[in-house]
Tab-separated table of C-alpha atoms and ligand atoms in Angstrom:
chain	number	residue	atom	x	y	z
A	24	MET	CA	129.181	84.533	140.245
A	25	THR	CA	128.111	86.862	142.879
A	26	GLN	CA	129.644	86.968	146.365
A	27	LEU	CA	128.345	84.203	148.305
A	28	VAL	CA	127.812	84.191	152.188
A	29	TRP	CA	129.220	80.843	153.813
A	30	LEU	CA	128.250	79.485	157.211
A	31	ILE	CA	130.657	76.900	158.247
A	32	THR	CA	130.852	74.817	161.506
A	33	GLY	CA	133.936	73.494	163.249
A	34	CYS	CA	136.389	76.034	162.207
A	35	SER	CA	138.910	75.969	164.930
A	36	SER	CA	141.304	73.594	163.056
A	37	GLY	CA	141.403	71.340	159.847
A	38	PHE	CA	139.034	71.691	156.985
A	39	GLY	CA	136.845	74.367	158.652
A	40	GLU	CA	139.889	76.595	159.225
A	41	LEU	CA	141.209	76.278	155.909
A	42	MET	CA	137.930	76.678	154.201
A	43	THR	CA	137.196	79.960	156.057
A	44	HIS	CA	140.708	81.345	154.705
A	45	HIS	CA	140.053	80.120	151.162
A	46	VAL	CA	136.402	81.360	151.054
A	47	LEU	CA	137.862	84.776	152.037
A	48	SER	CA	140.700	84.560	149.405
A	49	ARG	CA	137.816	83.879	146.746
A	50	GLY	CA	136.287	87.239	147.704
A	51	ASP	CA	133.248	85.675	149.531
A	52	ILE	CA	131.904	86.266	152.958
A	53	ALA	CA	132.775	83.611	155.599
A	54	ILE	CA	130.908	83.307	159.072
A	55	ALA	CA	133.264	81.007	160.976
A	56	THR	CA	131.745	79.103	163.911
A	57	ALA	CA	133.288	76.955	166.651
A	58	ARG	CA	132.282	75.855	170.101
A	59	LYS	CA	134.770	78.281	171.653
A	60	LEU	CA	134.981	81.559	170.226
A	61	SER	CA	138.328	82.201	171.425
A	62	LYS	CA	139.568	79.446	169.187
A	63	ILE	CA	138.783	81.383	165.957
A	64	THR	CA	139.774	84.884	167.005
A	65	HIS	CA	142.538	84.581	164.257
A	66	LEU	CA	139.821	83.931	161.578
A	67	GLY	CA	138.162	87.232	162.749
A	68	ARG	CA	141.321	89.114	162.157
A	69	ALA	CA	141.591	87.610	158.783
A	70	GLY	CA	138.108	89.059	157.801
A	71	ALA	CA	135.601	86.465	158.733
A	72	ALA	CA	132.587	87.026	160.924
A	73	THR	CA	132.736	84.624	164.021
A	74	LEU	CA	129.977	82.978	165.884
A	75	GLU	CA	129.709	80.690	168.741
A	76	LEU	CA	127.999	77.341	167.659
A	77	ASP	CA	128.135	73.960	169.462
A	78	VAL	CA	126.349	71.685	167.348
A	79	THR	CA	125.367	69.549	170.272
A	80	HIS	CA	123.480	72.267	171.648
A	81	SER	CA	119.594	72.380	171.588
A	82	GLN	CA	117.744	72.977	168.362
A	83	GLU	CA	116.316	76.164	169.988
A	84	ALA	CA	120.092	77.263	170.635
A	85	ILE	CA	121.077	76.410	167.205
A	86	ASN	CA	118.272	78.246	165.660
A	87	ASP	CA	119.062	81.268	167.443
A	88	ALA	CA	122.833	80.981	166.293
A	89	VAL	CA	121.719	80.616	162.723
A	90	ALA	CA	119.239	83.474	163.067
A	91	GLN	CA	122.153	85.714	164.103
A	92	ALA	CA	124.153	84.435	161.296
A	93	ILE	CA	121.405	85.378	158.684
A	94	ALA	CA	120.969	88.840	160.453
A	95	LEU	CA	124.617	89.531	159.787
A	96	TYR	CA	124.555	89.919	155.928
A	97	GLY	CA	120.815	89.403	155.359
A	98	ARG	CA	121.381	85.734	153.997
A	99	ILE	CA	123.422	82.648	154.075
A	100	ASP	CA	124.158	81.124	150.578
A	101	VAL	CA	126.291	78.140	151.520
A	102	VAL	CA	126.063	76.057	154.735
A	103	VAL	CA	129.029	73.744	155.287
A	104	ASN	CA	128.297	71.017	157.919
A	105	ASN	CA	131.936	70.189	158.859
A	106	ALA	CA	132.242	69.812	162.601
A	107	ALA	CA	132.837	66.233	163.805
A	108	TYR	CA	135.218	63.921	165.633
A	109	VAL	CA	136.440	60.396	165.463
A	110	ALA	CA	135.613	57.654	168.188
A	111	THR	CA	136.747	54.267	167.639
A	112	ALA	CA	136.288	51.029	169.659
A	113	ALA	CA	135.633	47.365	169.121
A	114	TRP	CA	131.844	46.643	169.182
A	115	GLU	CA	132.183	44.585	172.229
A	116	ASP	CA	134.003	47.409	174.216
A	117	MET	CA	131.709	50.051	172.603
A	118	GLU	CA	129.690	51.833	175.536
A	119	TYR	CA	126.240	53.288	174.732
A	120	GLY	CA	127.091	56.634	176.020
A	121	GLN	CA	130.257	56.912	173.887
A	122	LEU	CA	128.135	55.871	170.686
A	123	LEU	CA	125.391	58.420	171.667
A	124	ALA	CA	128.102	61.046	171.977
A	125	GLN	CA	129.481	60.238	168.662
A	126	PHE	CA	126.125	60.442	166.893
A	127	ASP	CA	125.227	63.499	168.873
A	128	THR	CA	127.974	65.513	167.156
A	129	ASN	CA	128.436	63.768	163.844
A	130	VAL	CA	124.812	63.214	162.953
A	131	PHE	CA	122.169	65.010	165.072
A	132	GLY	CA	124.571	68.076	165.217
A	133	VAL	CA	124.316	68.212	161.496
A	134	VAL	CA	120.615	67.507	161.466
A	135	LYS	CA	119.953	70.503	163.913
A	136	VAL	CA	122.302	72.898	161.912
A	137	THR	CA	120.761	71.978	158.612
A	138	ARG	CA	117.036	72.139	159.885
A	139	ALA	CA	117.946	75.652	161.335
A	140	VAL	CA	119.058	76.933	157.833
A	141	LEU	CA	116.763	74.809	155.338
A	142	PRO	CA	113.723	77.124	155.740
A	143	HIS	CA	115.802	80.035	154.819
A	144	LEU	CA	117.200	78.257	151.679
A	145	ARG	CA	113.864	76.936	150.851
A	146	GLU	CA	112.235	80.470	150.903
A	147	ARG	CA	115.036	81.898	148.808
A	148	LYS	CA	114.807	79.136	146.323
A	149	SER	CA	118.610	78.887	146.300
A	150	GLY	CA	121.645	78.004	148.164
A	151	THR	CA	124.129	74.936	148.669
A	152	MET	CA	124.308	72.665	151.620
A	153	VAL	CA	127.670	71.041	151.786
A	154	PHE	CA	128.392	67.934	154.018
A	155	ILE	CA	131.923	66.957	154.865
A	156	ILE	CA	131.170	63.197	155.372
A	157	SER	CA	133.993	60.774	154.763
A	158	LEU	CA	135.553	57.550	153.161
A	159	SER	CA	134.394	56.059	156.428
A	160	GLY	CA	130.822	56.731	155.309
A	161	TRP	CA	131.302	54.373	152.311
A	162	TYR	CA	133.665	51.790	153.900
A	163	GLY	CA	133.537	50.300	157.444
A	164	HIS	CA	137.090	49.680	158.845
A	165	PRO	CA	137.529	47.509	161.858
A	166	PHE	CA	137.245	49.081	165.278
A	167	ASN	CA	135.883	52.191	163.461
A	168	GLY	CA	132.366	51.478	164.141
A	169	PRO	CA	131.167	54.418	166.027
A	170	TYR	CA	132.718	56.972	163.559
A	171	SER	CA	131.820	54.935	160.458
A	172	GLY	CA	128.407	54.187	161.797
A	173	SER	CA	127.935	57.976	162.190
A	174	LYS	CA	129.148	58.843	158.842
A	175	PHE	CA	126.974	55.924	157.070
A	176	ALA	CA	124.055	57.373	158.960
A	177	LEU	CA	124.672	61.043	157.632
A	178	GLU	CA	125.057	59.366	153.976
A	179	GLY	CA	121.363	58.079	154.130
A	180	LEU	CA	120.054	61.251	155.823
A	181	VAL	CA	121.742	63.681	153.318
A	182	GLU	CA	120.879	61.619	150.148
A	183	SER	CA	117.268	61.730	150.956
A	184	LEU	CA	117.528	65.355	151.837
A	185	SER	CA	119.028	66.111	148.442
A	186	ARG	CA	116.133	64.305	146.468
A	187	GLU	CA	113.415	66.150	148.587
A	188	THR	CA	114.920	69.605	148.329
A	189	GLU	CA	116.369	69.780	144.712
A	190	GLY	CA	113.022	70.907	143.504
A	191	PHE	CA	113.510	73.995	145.575
A	192	GLY	CA	116.565	75.033	143.644
A	193	ILE	CA	118.781	73.898	146.545
A	194	LYS	CA	121.960	72.016	145.692
A	195	THR	CA	123.300	69.233	147.986
A	196	LEU	CA	127.110	68.395	147.960
A	197	LEU	CA	128.317	65.336	149.854
A	198	ILE	CA	131.957	65.286	150.085
A	199	GLU	CA	133.928	61.999	150.929
A	200	PRO	CA	137.420	62.822	151.995
A	201	GLY	CA	140.005	59.932	152.462
A	202	ARG	CA	142.690	60.843	154.923
A	203	PHE	CA	143.617	64.303	155.073
A	204	ARG	CA	146.135	66.387	157.177
A	205	THR	CA	144.337	68.067	159.786
A	206	MET	CA	143.833	67.675	163.636
A	207	LEU	CA	141.365	64.916	163.369
A	208	LEU	CA	143.710	62.282	164.705
A	209	SER	CA	145.451	64.339	167.121
A	210	PRO	CA	145.414	63.337	170.907
A	211	ASP	CA	142.942	66.133	171.904
A	212	HIS	CA	140.572	65.521	169.087
A	213	ILE	CA	140.253	61.713	168.658
A	214	HIS	CA	138.513	59.453	171.110
A	215	THR	CA	140.243	55.875	170.952
A	216	THR	CA	139.380	52.982	173.153
A	217	ARG	CA	141.771	50.070	173.653
A	218	SER	CA	140.015	46.745	173.918
A	219	LYS	CA	139.903	45.184	177.408
A	220	ILE	CA	139.212	41.896	175.776
A	221	PRO	CA	142.204	39.583	175.402
A	222	ALA	CA	140.854	38.265	171.990
A	223	TYR	CA	140.990	41.823	170.501
A	224	ASN	CA	143.952	43.135	172.100
A	225	LYS	CA	146.506	42.674	169.499
A	226	ALA	CA	144.469	43.907	166.698
A	227	SER	CA	142.813	46.837	168.646
A	228	ASN	CA	146.388	48.131	169.899
A	229	ALA	CA	147.521	47.940	166.318
A	230	HIS	CA	144.519	50.049	165.329
A	231	VAL	CA	144.994	52.720	167.942
A	232	ASP	CA	148.868	52.966	167.586
A	233	GLY	CA	148.191	53.103	163.800
A	234	LEU	CA	146.036	56.111	163.967
A	235	ALA	CA	148.429	57.601	166.375
A	236	GLY	CA	151.270	57.112	163.851
A	237	GLU	CA	149.233	58.777	161.134
A	238	ASP	CA	148.430	61.849	163.232
A	239	ARG	CA	149.258	65.008	160.863
A	240	LYS	CA	151.197	62.438	158.521
A	241	GLN	CA	148.206	61.911	156.307
A	242	GLN	CA	148.845	61.947	152.605
A	243	GLY	CA	146.003	64.280	151.667
A	244	ASP	CA	146.576	68.010	151.372
A	245	THR	CA	143.536	69.693	153.002
A	246	LYS	CA	144.326	73.067	151.177
A	247	LYS	CA	143.944	71.397	147.661
A	248	ALA	CA	140.615	69.582	148.951
A	249	VAL	CA	139.196	72.780	150.167
A	250	LYS	CA	139.936	74.694	146.873
A	251	ILE	CA	138.057	71.739	145.165
A	252	ILE	CA	135.147	71.904	147.284
A	253	VAL	CA	134.916	75.786	146.879
A	254	ASP	CA	135.259	75.422	143.018
A	255	LEU	CA	132.344	72.810	143.160
A	256	VAL	CA	130.214	75.304	144.852
A	257	ARG	CA	131.119	78.303	142.805
A	258	LYS	CA	131.291	76.092	139.713
A	259	GLU	CA	134.621	77.638	138.925
A	260	GLY	CA	138.157	76.074	138.348
A	261	ILE	CA	138.030	72.280	138.002
A	262	ALA	CA	133.993	72.727	138.057
A	263	GLU	CA	133.654	75.307	135.373
A	264	GLY	CA	131.182	74.247	132.738
A	265	ARG	CA	130.713	70.665	134.228
A	266	GLU	CA	127.691	69.204	135.892
A	267	VAL	CA	128.606	69.006	139.573
A	268	PRO	CA	127.681	65.599	141.059
A	269	PHE	CA	125.834	65.138	144.501
A	270	ARG	CA	128.587	62.785	146.013
A	271	PHE	CA	132.278	63.788	145.585
A	272	PRO	CA	135.182	61.620	146.773
A	273	LEU	CA	138.668	63.199	147.478
A	274	GLY	CA	141.953	61.590	147.560
A	275	THR	CA	143.767	58.634	146.149
A	276	ASP	CA	142.885	56.195	149.259
A	277	CYS	CA	139.196	57.290	148.751
A	278	TYR	CA	139.344	56.599	144.971
A	279	SER	CA	140.576	52.970	145.380
A	280	ALA	CA	138.503	51.978	148.399
A	281	MET	CA	135.255	53.364	146.421
A	282	TRP	CA	136.386	51.501	143.133
A	283	GLU	CA	136.774	48.166	145.075
A	284	LYS	CA	133.617	48.322	146.803
A	285	CYS	CA	131.763	49.248	143.505
A	286	GLU	CA	133.408	46.262	141.812
A	287	GLU	CA	132.620	44.105	144.755
A	288	THR	CA	128.895	44.957	144.569
A	289	ILE	CA	128.851	44.508	140.790
A	290	ARG	CA	130.358	41.036	141.077
A	291	LEU	CA	127.687	40.211	143.848
A	292	LEU	CA	124.930	41.318	141.726
A	293	ARG	CA	126.406	39.452	138.744
A	294	ASP	CA	127.105	36.126	140.603
A	295	TRP	CA	123.806	36.052	142.508
A	296	ASP	CA	121.470	37.601	140.231
A	297	GLN	CA	119.159	34.715	139.743
A	298	VAL	CA	118.726	34.201	143.664
A	299	ILE	CA	118.422	38.038	144.210
A	300	ASN	CA	115.754	38.314	141.652
A	301	SER	CA	113.885	35.081	142.709
A	302	THR	CA	111.852	36.606	145.629
A	303	ASP	CA	108.707	38.322	144.032
A	304	HIS	CA	105.288	36.792	144.361
A	305	ASP	CA	104.275	34.552	141.362
A	306	ASP	CA	100.900	36.265	140.716
B	426	NAP	N1	141.076	64.757	157.996
B	426	NAP	C1	140.530	63.654	157.557
B	426	NAP	O1	141.200	62.774	157.268
B	426	NAP	C2	139.041	63.437	157.296
B	426	NAP	C3	138.544	62.497	156.477
B	426	NAP	C4	137.237	62.241	156.265
B	426	NAP	C5	136.351	63.174	156.845
B	426	NAP	N2	136.823	64.217	157.701
B	426	NAP	C6	135.811	65.161	158.049
B	426	NAP	O2	136.210	66.495	157.932
B	426	NAP	C7	135.438	67.219	158.989
B	426	NAP	C8	136.520	68.176	159.651
B	426	NAP	O3	137.458	67.442	160.327
B	426	NAP	P1	138.920	67.830	160.208
B	426	NAP	O4	139.647	66.740	159.590
B	426	NAP	O5	139.335	69.182	159.890
B	426	NAP	O6	139.356	67.480	161.789
B	426	NAP	P2	139.747	68.518	162.989
B	426	NAP	O7	140.861	69.465	162.573
B	426	NAP	O8	139.709	67.826	164.284
B	426	NAP	O9	138.311	69.620	162.990
B	426	NAP	C9	137.144	69.162	163.529
B	426	NAP	C10	136.355	70.398	164.124
B	426	NAP	O10	135.204	69.991	164.526
B	426	NAP	C11	134.977	70.785	165.789
B	426	NAP	N3	134.088	70.278	166.631
B	426	NAP	C12	134.048	68.952	167.185
B	426	NAP	N4	132.888	68.976	167.915
B	426	NAP	C13	132.247	69.942	167.734
B	426	NAP	C14	130.935	70.620	168.233
B	426	NAP	N5	130.383	69.802	169.233
B	426	NAP	N6	130.419	71.688	167.937
B	426	NAP	C15	131.266	72.410	166.945
B	426	NAP	N7	132.443	72.049	166.521
B	426	NAP	C16	132.949	70.897	166.902
B	426	NAP	C17	136.299	70.895	166.263
B	426	NAP	O11	136.275	71.952	167.193
B	426	NAP	P3	137.050	72.024	168.540
B	426	NAP	O12	138.135	72.732	168.583
B	426	NAP	O13	136.005	72.603	169.462
B	426	NAP	O14	137.138	70.393	169.167
B	426	NAP	C18	137.245	71.022	165.141
B	426	NAP	O15	137.203	72.454	164.800
B	426	NAP	C19	134.791	66.224	159.870
B	426	NAP	O16	133.416	66.211	159.518
B	426	NAP	C20	135.434	64.986	159.681
B	426	NAP	O17	134.911	63.645	159.869
B	426	NAP	C21	138.034	64.441	157.895
């Protein structure tokens, strides 16, 4: 495969940072982006081009940043929508502004970046759009509504996008990581809310404390995940000679949660098939 040019969002830590290093190690070109350039100077020293890109900025500002990125090497082959953060709260404590901010980064930011790159990929009739979504886009854990809601929303947006653009030769890859060791749950990154409502206090505190206890102790090895994602895009290693699926779960926790939900869905369809299938007009 020829050398690919990757544009990656949210590269100051975690998946984005490791992916930038891995992409470079495979001989590809990485354009690493972050909302503060000072946080990715080390990636510049490692050989990546670096650009400032805050996914919550206006569509015009993001279009400008993407145009700058395209101008650097004359093209973008792979766009990785990676930037996001976790906000958690009980429904009854959830403030509208908090939910809006979560969707602004995790959903509308992704939409803006993708809309900025898409005409370029469509005109070139090639390219891959990678979306780092989550097990939380598949399974709604309690108190995880803002984050899970944002990731479920992305699932729908991206599934539609994939189907409407595959005819242009554009590949879409939706990645569903389980829990991986990054800065995601670190105090500076996560936005947690302890419930102010006595009925939720115990469970909400256990949830917030549980997340804090998991910070940088997650079982998933992000380096292993990143290598698999790059293999899937480059059709090398684990993906060599195989059809690359649209949706790709990663991690033992994701595997079991997805399996359980599939079984639950099949059981529902079997147990209630007659009722479910009884609502068509008789004519
Ligand atoms: N780690 C996991 O267990 C896990 C599981 C499932 C899915 N994911 C997904 O993996 C992706 C990467 O997260 P991570 O685990 O690597 O966590 P991370 O270490 O916290 O990295 C998240 C990155 O997103 C950036 N970011 C946040 N808001 C941004 C904005 N408005 N504009 C641009 N960049 C912004 C952060 O940059 P700043 O330094 O500027 O804040 C940071 O570089 C996310 O989409 C996350 O939902 C992670």
